[in-house]
Every structure is written in C-alpha cells, then in structure tokens.
Amino acid sequence: MNKKIINGYVAEYENGVFTASKKDIYVIDGKISYSGSSGEYEVIDASDRLIMPGLINMHTHAYMTLFRNYADDVSFDEWLFKRIMPVEDRIEKEDAYWTNLLGMIEMIETGTTCFSDMHMFEGQSCKAANEAGLRAYIGRGLVGDDIGGDGAERLAQALRERAEYESDTIRFILSPHAIYSCSERFYSQVAELAAREGLLKQTHLSESVFEVESCYEKNGISPVELLDRAGFLDDKCILAHCVQMREGDIELLKKRGATVVTNPASNAKLGNGIAPIPAFRESGVNLCIGTDGTASNNTLNMFREMSLLSLMHKGAERDCTFLSANEVLTMATVNAAKALGMEGSLGIISEGACADLIFLDLTATSLFPNNDLITSLCYSANGSEVASVMVNGKMLMKDRELLTIDRERVYSEVRRIAKKYL
Ligand SMILES: [Zn+2]
C-alpha cells in the first residue's frame, strides 16, 4: 500500500549539502513523491523522527558475522591464513544463509538499506537479502588464472545466482578477490565479461604493504598499474581498501573513473594503515565507505564507520574542518549511488528516487537536544537511534521491531553453527 509520511524532519541533499526540514512525503509504488494523488494511503506518523536516505555499505562480506570476535588482536597473516580461511573452507553452504541473515539484522538495525557484498556460498547471500528485503549488490568471490579453467566453477556459480535471483533489489557484481588470488589475465577476462554483460566489478586492492611489495617484486609495477594494464579500471569498477597507494596510483584511478571504498575500521584493526583520504579528495576520485566483514571490523555499523572516518582523519591532518559530517554523509549515500550507477535513484530523498529510508528517533539521548540534525549523524549517532527502516517502499523494521527476519530463529541457528565450526 502507498504511504504518506507526516510530521517528520526530512534530510534532503541539494548542491552538495544535506539539510533537514519538516515536511510530508509520500511513497508511491516504492518511490518517493512530494505530492500524493487521491487514493488510499497508510499514514505513518514520523513525529520526533529524522527521515534520511538509508546508508549504503559499499564493501562487506555479510556471511562473515560467524567470525565476529573470533580472531582479534592477531597479525594479518595469522588472522587470514591460519584462523579465517581454514574455517571458511569447512562451512557448509546452508549454514552461510543464517550467518548472512545475522549480518542483515545488524545492517537493518543500524540503518543500512543497501550493501555491496563479496561472498563464498552460492545463492545464500541472495536468498538472505531477498528475505530480509535489503537492497544488495551480490558478488561471488572469484579466484584463479583463467575464467575458462580454474576460475570456471566459481564464475558459473556467480552467473547461476544472477539468473535465479536478479530483481529490482538484488543486483550482481563481478568480484575477483584480489591480485594475490587472481592473475592479471583473470582480471582482463573478468573485465571483458563485465563489459559484455553490463555488470559492475569490484575487488580488494592495495590493502597491505605486503600485497603492494609482492606485486612490485613479481610485476615491477603497483597493484593499481597492474589492474590498469589488465583493463580492469573504469567507471564501473569499485575498489575496496586502496590503503597503500604508490606514486601515480591515485591519478590513474581518477583518470579511469574508478570508485574507491575506504574501510577505516578494518584497515586500522588489521594494522594495514590509514588510507590517503586527503590525496583522494584532492584528485576528485569518487570516495565511498564500507565496513568490510565482521571478522575484521567487527561490526557492520555504518554510523560507527562514518564517525571513525571523520575523526581519524581530522586527527591525522590536525585539521578540525577536514572531512565534515556533510561530506562523510555524502560518501555513505550519494557517492555510493554514483558508484552503483544509481545516481538520483539511491542515497537521496527526492522526487522519483527509491524509497530506501531510515527513521531516526530524535528523542534518543545521543541526539538530544537536536541542535544540528545533520552533524549529529556523524558525531553523535551510534546506530541505535534507527527506529524504522524502509527499502523499496517496504518496512523492514518498525519502531525497532524486525518485520522480515525472525531474530530468535537466526540467533539459535548461528549459535549452533558457531559451535559446529569455531
Ligand atoms: Zn573485504
């Protein structure tokens, strides 16, 4: 049923700036409208609520909630190769469905309405996102040297899930894992396929010093240059991390129109460093924010990520005007929509945009006394203020009650699964 949302403050974006003002909006056939026509509406009273575009988490691995606090305070190598990967290899596909749902509960509860995922288990992220009602860009993690050889099986899984699940809210993204698990030829082949199929591409890039130095040793060029040589970098390319940039890398990314997703918590926690955000900003590269998976963050909470990002760089730059709340919010909404080719449709409240909305409780202590609704989203909100969440016009959570996921069931299944593997 179409909805009329009354009495709320609405966060709108115009000329690069978010402002909030009191107004009524309509949701008609899953889209935002400022004028209702005659007909029946479900009226939603949004008194004491700030309505803003849902946050877009541009890099995560939703199934990894199983690993939350499983391998903290260990080295990157120990973390990935000794703790996470050996368990991942043993996880049965159906179990990943439940750990995905746990991740999606956390996303909904903290105001994420759309996410870009890289996963290991055919169909499970799609199935879970479909049920949760979240908007998702799903990518089966790909590895190998040849998409027709050792990479064929995973690619076939990616294409199968696309054929089965592609919809208004579930989209697909080709996702070679990283330059240490995929060859240059593989990246070229994936780039060709993506161009042919009109698909987005994502990968992990230049995450650690080790990755970059190994790349120089093996290829004599940086990881960014390697992907450029492979023809992988363009405006449909989304690159997670980009912490360790070398000379010329950033200019090249800008020239090719690629998007960079910064993951400040994950990069800091794994000791990989702090991304060169000042240089990215200067170059004009499209910058977005991701949480990465819970094994390395350890939350999927975009409010925490926004706050951390702004504070970390203000401190590092010794500049309190650096990365304003407005700019960070733009990264988590408008810039993400741009990267996904959905500018004007996602990450924004405007006529005709998708009704992916979150409603924050302005009576929450952390936001009170509401002196600046926009800056509070970056510096004060912790995600618990999110009262209601709507995606594509459908309510996923109303006044903190989850409407699409059975929390008790998910908890009990994930408890069983953790006991089984960890
Ligand atoms: Zn990742």
Short mmCIF file of C-alpha atoms and ligand atoms in Angstrom, two decimals:
data_model
loop_
_atom_site.label_atom_id
_atom_site.label_comp_id
_atom_site.label_asym_id
_atom_site.label_seq_id
_atom_site.Cartn_x
_atom_site.Cartn_y
_atom_site.Cartn_z
CA MET A 1 0.00 0.00 0.00
CA ASN A 2 1.20 3.55 -0.73
CA LYS A 3 2.25 5.59 2.26
CA LYS A 4 2.02 9.15 3.47
CA ILE A 5 4.72 10.04 5.97
CA ILE A 6 3.75 13.03 8.09
CA ASN A 7 5.29 15.25 10.78
CA GLY A 8 8.89 14.13 10.23
CA TYR A 9 12.10 16.05 9.56
CA VAL A 10 13.38 15.08 6.13
CA ALA A 11 17.10 15.14 5.28
CA GLU A 12 17.48 16.33 1.71
CA TYR A 13 20.54 16.84 -0.43
CA GLU A 14 20.98 19.78 -2.75
CA ASN A 15 24.11 21.30 -4.29
CA GLY A 16 26.36 19.07 -2.25
CA VAL A 17 24.75 19.85 1.10
CA PHE A 18 22.37 17.94 3.40
CA THR A 19 19.72 19.93 5.25
CA ALA A 20 16.77 18.78 7.34
CA SER A 21 13.35 20.37 7.44
CA LYS A 22 9.87 19.38 8.45
CA LYS A 23 7.71 18.16 5.58
CA ASP A 24 5.41 15.37 4.49
CA ILE A 25 6.44 12.89 1.83
CA TYR A 26 4.68 10.09 0.00
CA VAL A 27 5.82 6.65 -1.01
CA ILE A 28 4.07 5.55 -4.19
CA ASP A 29 4.92 2.20 -5.78
CA GLY A 30 8.19 2.08 -3.87
CA LYS A 31 9.27 5.56 -4.99
CA ILE A 32 9.43 8.87 -3.14
CA SER A 33 6.97 11.59 -4.11
CA TYR A 34 6.24 15.04 -2.78
CA SER A 35 2.67 15.10 -3.96
CA GLY A 36 0.10 12.44 -3.31
CA SER A 37 -2.78 11.78 -5.61
CA SER A 38 -6.20 10.81 -4.44
CA GLY A 39 -6.43 7.29 -3.16
CA GLU A 40 -5.77 5.35 -0.04
CA TYR A 41 -2.58 5.80 1.95
CA GLU A 42 -1.21 4.17 5.00
CA VAL A 43 -0.32 7.17 7.18
CA ILE A 44 2.96 6.94 9.05
CA ASP A 45 3.34 9.48 11.84
CA ALA A 46 7.02 10.45 11.91
CA SER A 47 6.83 12.90 14.81
CA ASP A 48 10.19 13.04 16.59
CA ARG A 49 11.80 11.26 13.66
CA LEU A 50 14.50 12.32 11.23
CA ILE A 51 13.96 10.65 7.87
CA MET A 52 17.11 10.23 5.83
CA PRO A 53 18.27 8.11 2.91
CA GLY A 54 19.36 4.65 4.04
CA LEU A 55 23.12 4.23 4.31
CA ILE A 56 24.97 2.27 1.62
CA ASN A 57 27.70 -0.06 2.81
CA MET A 58 29.93 -0.34 -0.25
CA HIS A 59 32.09 -3.22 0.90
CA THR A 60 31.24 -6.10 3.15
CA HIS A 61 31.05 -9.86 3.49
CA ALA A 62 27.71 -10.39 5.26
CA TYR A 63 28.21 -14.12 5.89
CA MET A 64 31.30 -13.41 7.99
CA THR A 65 29.28 -12.48 11.08
CA LEU A 66 30.12 -16.02 12.18
CA PHE A 67 33.66 -14.74 12.80
CA ARG A 68 32.79 -11.73 14.94
CA ASN A 69 35.50 -11.56 17.61
CA TYR A 70 36.82 -14.96 16.61
CA ALA A 71 40.35 -13.81 15.76
CA ASP A 72 41.03 -10.39 17.27
CA ASP A 73 44.42 -8.88 18.08
CA VAL A 74 46.44 -11.25 15.88
CA SER A 75 48.63 -10.48 12.86
CA PHE A 76 47.05 -10.13 9.41
CA ASP A 77 48.67 -13.36 8.19
CA GLU A 78 47.60 -15.30 11.24
CA TRP A 79 44.14 -13.75 11.02
CA LEU A 80 43.51 -14.57 7.35
CA PHE A 81 45.53 -17.68 6.59
CA LYS A 82 45.54 -19.50 9.93
CA ARG A 83 42.24 -18.54 11.53
CA ILE A 84 39.62 -17.42 8.99
CA MET A 85 40.37 -19.29 5.76
CA PRO A 86 40.68 -22.81 7.24
CA VAL A 87 37.25 -22.47 8.85
CA GLU A 88 35.71 -20.87 5.77
CA ASP A 89 36.71 -23.89 3.74
CA ARG A 90 34.69 -26.15 6.03
CA ILE A 91 31.48 -24.11 6.20
CA GLU A 92 28.52 -25.79 4.58
CA LYS A 93 26.60 -23.64 2.17
CA GLU A 94 23.28 -23.76 4.01
CA ASP A 95 24.91 -22.56 7.22
CA ALA A 96 26.08 -19.38 5.49
CA TYR A 97 22.44 -18.47 4.90
CA TRP A 98 21.96 -17.98 8.66
CA THR A 99 25.19 -16.06 9.21
CA ASN A 100 24.15 -13.81 6.32
CA LEU A 101 20.82 -13.15 8.00
CA LEU A 102 22.60 -12.23 11.23
CA GLY A 103 24.63 -9.67 9.29
CA MET A 104 21.47 -8.33 7.72
CA ILE A 105 19.79 -7.91 11.11
CA GLU A 106 22.72 -5.76 12.13
CA MET A 107 22.56 -3.75 8.91
CA ILE A 108 18.84 -3.08 9.28
CA GLU A 109 19.19 -2.18 12.96
CA THR A 110 21.92 0.34 12.18
CA GLY A 111 20.32 1.95 9.16
CA THR A 112 21.98 0.30 6.17
CA THR A 113 19.50 -0.26 3.36
CA CYS A 114 21.88 -1.28 0.58
CA PHE A 115 25.17 -3.12 0.56
CA SER A 116 27.78 -4.46 -1.80
CA ASP A 117 28.73 -7.98 -0.83
CA MET A 118 31.51 -10.42 -1.67
CA HIS A 119 30.72 -13.96 -0.65
CA MET A 120 31.74 -17.60 -0.83
CA PHE A 121 28.49 -19.54 -0.81
CA GLU A 122 26.35 -19.77 -3.91
CA GLY A 123 22.86 -18.38 -3.54
CA GLN A 124 22.97 -17.82 0.22
CA SER A 125 23.53 -14.04 0.27
CA CYS A 126 20.86 -13.59 -2.41
CA LYS A 127 18.38 -15.76 -0.56
CA ALA A 128 19.01 -13.97 2.73
CA ALA A 129 18.91 -10.45 1.21
CA ASN A 130 15.71 -11.31 -0.58
CA GLU A 131 14.09 -12.43 2.64
CA ALA A 132 15.47 -9.54 4.67
CA GLY A 133 14.18 -7.13 2.00
CA LEU A 134 17.51 -5.32 1.74
CA ARG A 135 18.89 -3.92 -1.49
CA ALA A 136 22.07 -5.75 -2.37
CA TYR A 137 24.82 -5.94 -4.96
CA ILE A 138 25.95 -9.53 -4.73
CA GLY A 139 29.33 -10.82 -5.84
CA ARG A 140 30.59 -14.38 -5.68
CA GLY A 141 34.28 -14.05 -4.78
CA LEU A 142 36.26 -15.24 -7.80
CA VAL A 143 39.81 -16.60 -7.86
CA GLY A 144 42.06 -18.14 -10.49
CA ASP A 145 44.18 -17.70 -13.56
CA ASP A 146 41.62 -18.36 -16.28
CA ILE A 147 37.84 -17.93 -16.21
CA GLY A 148 37.56 -20.86 -18.59
CA GLY A 149 39.86 -23.04 -16.45
CA ASP A 150 40.50 -22.96 -12.70
CA GLY A 151 38.14 -19.98 -12.28
CA ALA A 152 35.25 -21.53 -14.18
CA GLU A 153 33.41 -23.16 -11.30
CA ARG A 154 33.04 -20.04 -9.16
CA LEU A 155 32.16 -17.94 -12.18
CA ALA A 156 29.45 -20.44 -13.08
CA GLN A 157 28.08 -20.06 -9.54
CA ALA A 158 28.05 -16.26 -9.93
CA LEU A 159 26.16 -16.45 -13.21
CA ARG A 160 23.74 -19.06 -11.90
CA GLU A 161 22.77 -16.96 -8.91
CA ARG A 162 22.32 -13.97 -11.16
CA ALA A 163 19.97 -15.94 -13.39
CA GLU A 164 17.99 -17.11 -10.38
CA TYR A 165 17.84 -14.02 -8.17
CA GLU A 166 18.28 -10.82 -10.19
CA SER A 167 15.46 -8.42 -9.35
CA ASP A 168 14.64 -4.80 -8.59
CA THR A 169 16.56 -5.00 -5.33
CA ILE A 170 19.08 -7.79 -5.93
CA ARG A 171 21.80 -6.95 -8.44
CA PHE A 172 25.09 -8.60 -9.29
CA ILE A 173 28.68 -7.50 -9.36
CA LEU A 174 31.63 -9.48 -10.73
CA SER A 175 34.09 -9.86 -7.86
CA PRO A 176 37.60 -11.14 -8.41
CA HIS A 177 39.03 -11.46 -4.90
CA ALA A 178 42.48 -9.84 -5.01
CA ILE A 179 45.69 -9.67 -7.04
CA TYR A 180 47.27 -12.38 -4.88
CA SER A 181 44.44 -14.84 -5.67
CA CYS A 182 43.69 -13.84 -9.28
CA SER A 183 46.10 -13.44 -12.19
CA GLU A 184 46.36 -10.42 -14.46
CA ARG A 185 44.87 -12.48 -17.25
CA PHE A 186 41.95 -13.34 -14.99
CA TYR A 187 41.26 -9.67 -14.33
CA SER A 188 41.32 -8.99 -18.08
CA GLN A 189 38.87 -11.77 -18.75
CA VAL A 190 36.54 -10.59 -15.98
CA ALA A 191 36.71 -7.02 -17.33
CA GLU A 192 35.71 -8.25 -20.79
CA LEU A 193 32.86 -10.28 -19.40
CA ALA A 194 31.63 -7.37 -17.26
CA ALA A 195 31.63 -5.06 -20.29
CA ARG A 196 29.73 -7.63 -22.33
CA GLU A 197 27.15 -8.26 -19.61
CA GLY A 198 26.87 -4.64 -18.43
CA LEU A 199 27.90 -5.65 -14.92
CA LEU A 200 29.77 -3.75 -12.23
CA LYS A 201 33.12 -5.05 -10.97
CA GLN A 202 34.70 -4.99 -7.53
CA THR A 203 37.90 -6.25 -5.98
CA HIS A 204 40.17 -5.81 -2.94
CA LEU A 205 43.15 -3.66 -3.87
CA SER A 206 46.35 -2.39 -2.26
CA GLU A 207 45.17 -3.36 1.19
CA SER A 208 48.54 -4.11 2.77
CA VAL A 209 52.21 -3.20 2.32
CA PHE A 210 52.90 -6.89 1.78
CA GLU A 211 50.48 -7.06 -1.16
CA VAL A 212 51.99 -3.98 -2.79
CA GLU A 213 55.61 -5.05 -2.31
CA SER A 214 54.93 -8.56 -3.62
CA CYS A 215 53.30 -7.00 -6.67
CA TYR A 216 56.37 -4.87 -7.37
CA GLU A 217 58.61 -7.91 -6.94
CA LYS A 218 56.56 -10.04 -9.29
CA ASN A 219 55.45 -7.48 -11.86
CA GLY A 220 57.62 -4.41 -11.41
CA ILE A 221 54.53 -2.22 -11.14
CA SER A 222 51.97 -1.30 -8.47
CA PRO A 223 48.68 -3.19 -7.99
CA VAL A 224 46.78 -0.21 -9.43
CA GLU A 225 49.02 -0.23 -12.52
CA LEU A 226 48.57 -3.98 -12.82
CA LEU A 227 44.78 -3.70 -12.88
CA ASP A 228 45.03 -0.85 -15.35
CA ARG A 229 47.19 -2.98 -17.63
CA ALA A 230 44.54 -5.69 -17.33
CA GLY A 231 41.89 -3.21 -18.49
CA PHE A 232 40.00 -3.58 -15.22
CA LEU A 233 39.84 0.07 -14.19
CA ASP A 234 36.88 2.13 -15.39
CA ASP A 235 33.80 3.88 -14.07
CA LYS A 236 32.10 0.55 -13.36
CA CYS A 237 34.95 -0.58 -11.13
CA ILE A 238 34.73 -0.47 -7.32
CA LEU A 239 37.94 -0.91 -5.35
CA ALA A 240 37.93 -1.79 -1.67
CA HIS A 241 40.70 -0.57 0.65
CA CYS A 242 43.29 1.29 -1.51
CA VAL A 243 45.30 1.96 1.66
CA GLN A 244 48.79 1.63 0.21
CA MET A 245 48.90 3.92 -2.80
CA ARG A 246 52.16 4.49 -4.68
CA GLU A 247 53.22 7.32 -6.94
CA GLY A 248 50.83 7.85 -9.80
CA ASP A 249 48.22 5.40 -8.48
CA ILE A 250 45.65 7.94 -7.39
CA GLU A 251 45.89 9.97 -10.61
CA LEU A 252 45.38 6.77 -12.57
CA LEU A 253 42.29 5.82 -10.55
CA LYS A 254 40.86 9.28 -11.13
CA LYS A 255 41.64 9.17 -14.83
CA ARG A 256 39.84 5.85 -15.22
CA GLY A 257 36.83 6.97 -13.16
CA ALA A 258 37.09 4.08 -10.68
CA THR A 259 35.47 4.28 -7.24
CA VAL A 260 37.46 3.83 -4.04
CA VAL A 261 35.78 2.33 -0.97
CA THR A 262 37.56 3.18 2.23
CA ASN A 263 37.24 0.76 5.16
CA PRO A 264 38.80 2.69 8.04
CA ALA A 265 37.98 0.30 10.90
CA SER A 266 39.13 -2.82 9.07
CA ASN A 267 42.34 -1.21 7.80
CA ALA A 268 43.21 0.12 11.24
CA LYS A 269 42.28 -3.03 13.12
CA LEU A 270 44.32 -5.30 10.85
CA GLY A 271 47.23 -2.90 11.10
CA ASN A 272 47.19 -2.16 7.38
CA GLY A 273 47.29 1.59 7.80
CA ILE A 274 45.19 4.63 7.07
CA ALA A 275 44.07 5.34 3.51
CA PRO A 276 45.39 8.56 1.92
CA ILE A 277 41.99 10.27 2.00
CA PRO A 278 43.45 13.82 1.62
CA ALA A 279 45.11 12.83 -1.68
CA PHE A 280 41.98 11.04 -2.88
CA ARG A 281 39.91 14.12 -2.14
CA GLU A 282 42.34 16.37 -3.88
CA SER A 283 42.26 14.21 -7.01
CA GLY A 284 38.47 14.09 -7.07
CA VAL A 285 38.22 10.27 -7.05
CA ASN A 286 34.73 9.04 -6.14
CA LEU A 287 35.02 8.01 -2.49
CA CYS A 288 32.62 5.71 -0.63
CA ILE A 289 32.61 3.91 2.71
CA GLY A 290 32.49 0.22 3.62
CA THR A 291 32.68 -1.71 6.85
CA ASP A 292 34.33 -4.81 5.39
CA GLY A 293 33.25 -8.03 7.13
CA THR A 294 32.72 -8.52 10.84
CA ALA A 295 35.83 -10.66 11.06
CA SER A 296 37.91 -7.54 10.55
CA ASN A 297 35.87 -4.60 11.88
CA ASN A 298 33.95 -6.07 13.93
CA THR A 299 30.60 -4.54 13.12
CA LEU A 300 28.53 -3.70 10.06
CA ASN A 301 27.53 -0.39 11.59
CA MET A 302 27.90 2.44 9.08
CA PHE A 303 27.28 5.11 11.73
CA ARG A 304 30.40 3.98 13.55
CA GLU A 305 32.30 3.87 10.29
CA MET A 306 31.31 7.44 9.36
CA SER A 307 32.27 8.76 12.76
CA LEU A 308 35.58 6.91 12.81
CA LEU A 309 36.47 8.04 9.31
CA SER A 310 35.89 11.69 10.03
CA LEU A 311 37.58 11.71 13.44
CA MET A 312 40.57 9.62 12.38
CA HIS A 313 41.42 11.91 9.51
CA LYS A 314 40.70 15.13 11.37
CA GLY A 315 43.21 13.92 13.95
CA ALA A 316 45.77 12.74 11.41
CA GLU A 317 45.51 16.01 9.45
CA ARG A 318 45.35 18.12 12.60
CA ASP A 319 42.50 19.94 10.89
CA CYS A 320 39.07 20.07 12.51
CA THR A 321 37.43 21.20 9.28
CA PHE A 322 38.68 18.15 7.35
CA LEU A 323 36.04 15.60 6.26
CA SER A 324 32.94 17.38 7.52
CA ALA A 325 29.86 15.49 8.65
CA ASN A 326 28.19 16.60 5.43
CA GLU A 327 30.97 15.19 3.29
CA VAL A 328 31.07 11.87 5.12
CA LEU A 329 27.29 11.52 4.78
CA THR A 330 27.63 12.24 1.08
CA MET A 331 30.19 9.44 0.79
CA ALA A 332 27.83 6.99 2.53
CA THR A 333 24.87 7.85 0.31
CA VAL A 334 25.24 9.97 -2.84
CA ASN A 335 28.75 8.83 -3.82
CA ALA A 336 27.77 5.20 -3.30
CA ALA A 337 24.76 5.62 -5.57
CA LYS A 338 27.05 7.13 -8.19
CA ALA A 339 29.40 4.13 -7.99
CA LEU A 340 26.45 1.79 -8.46
CA GLY A 341 25.18 3.72 -11.47
CA MET A 342 22.10 4.76 -9.46
CA GLU A 343 22.69 8.48 -9.10
CA GLY A 344 19.44 10.24 -8.29
CA SER A 345 17.71 6.94 -7.50
CA LEU A 346 19.55 5.78 -4.39
CA GLY A 347 21.15 7.59 -1.46
CA ILE A 348 18.90 10.59 -1.78
CA ILE A 349 15.41 11.75 -0.87
CA SER A 350 13.97 13.35 -3.98
CA GLU A 351 11.04 13.01 -6.32
CA GLY A 352 11.11 9.61 -8.01
CA ALA A 353 14.02 8.19 -6.00
CA CYS A 354 13.73 4.70 -4.50
CA ALA A 355 12.04 4.80 -1.08
CA ASP A 356 15.03 3.44 0.84
CA LEU A 357 14.56 5.42 4.03
CA ILE A 358 15.60 5.25 7.66
CA PHE A 359 13.83 6.94 10.53
CA LEU A 360 15.95 8.07 13.48
CA ASP A 361 14.47 8.68 16.91
CA LEU A 362 15.17 12.31 17.75
CA THR A 363 14.29 11.69 21.40
CA ALA A 364 17.29 9.33 21.73
CA THR A 365 19.66 10.67 24.38
CA SER A 366 22.59 10.58 21.97
CA LEU A 367 20.87 13.02 19.59
CA PHE A 368 19.25 15.29 22.16
CA PRO A 369 18.62 18.28 22.17
CA ASN A 370 18.75 18.12 18.34
CA ASN A 371 20.88 21.20 17.83
CA ASP A 372 22.15 20.10 14.43
CA LEU A 373 20.37 17.14 12.89
CA ILE A 374 22.93 16.64 10.12
CA THR A 375 26.20 16.80 12.08
CA SER A 376 24.66 14.62 14.81
CA LEU A 377 24.51 11.78 12.27
CA CYS A 378 28.29 11.72 12.04
CA TYR A 379 29.40 12.74 15.53
CA SER A 380 26.67 11.55 17.88
CA ALA A 381 24.61 8.78 16.33
CA ASN A 382 25.70 5.21 17.05
CA GLY A 383 23.03 3.41 15.01
CA SER A 384 20.79 2.56 17.96
CA GLU A 385 18.71 5.66 17.13
CA VAL A 386 17.45 3.97 13.97
CA ALA A 387 13.82 3.23 14.79
CA SER A 388 12.39 2.21 11.42
CA VAL A 389 13.80 1.12 8.08
CA MET A 390 12.15 1.03 4.66
CA VAL A 391 13.54 -0.40 1.43
CA ASN A 392 11.77 -0.01 -1.90
CA GLY A 393 8.74 1.27 -0.01
CA LYS A 394 8.55 -1.77 2.25
CA MET A 395 9.05 -1.55 6.01
CA LEU A 396 11.79 -3.91 7.25
CA MET A 397 11.81 -2.60 10.81
CA LYS A 398 9.17 -0.52 12.57
CA ASP A 399 9.86 1.09 15.94
CA ARG A 400 12.77 -1.35 16.46
CA GLU A 401 10.66 -4.40 15.65
CA LEU A 402 12.11 -6.50 12.84
CA LEU A 403 9.38 -7.32 10.35
CA THR A 404 11.15 -9.56 7.85
CA ILE A 405 13.60 -11.63 9.91
CA ASP A 406 12.91 -13.93 12.85
CA ARG A 407 15.66 -12.88 15.23
CA GLU A 408 15.24 -15.77 17.68
CA ARG A 409 15.50 -18.33 14.93
CA VAL A 410 18.60 -16.66 13.47
CA TYR A 411 20.28 -16.49 16.88
CA SER A 412 19.61 -20.13 17.61
CA GLU A 413 20.87 -21.27 14.20
CA VAL A 414 24.01 -19.13 14.42
CA ARG A 415 24.68 -20.42 17.94
CA ARG A 416 24.52 -23.95 16.55
CA ILE A 417 26.77 -23.03 13.61
CA ALA A 418 29.40 -21.32 15.82
CA LYS A 419 29.54 -24.44 17.99
CA LYS A 420 29.98 -26.58 14.88
CA TYR A 421 32.94 -24.70 13.37
CA LEU A 422 34.70 -22.49 15.91
ZN ZN B 1 36.73 -7.38 2.08
#
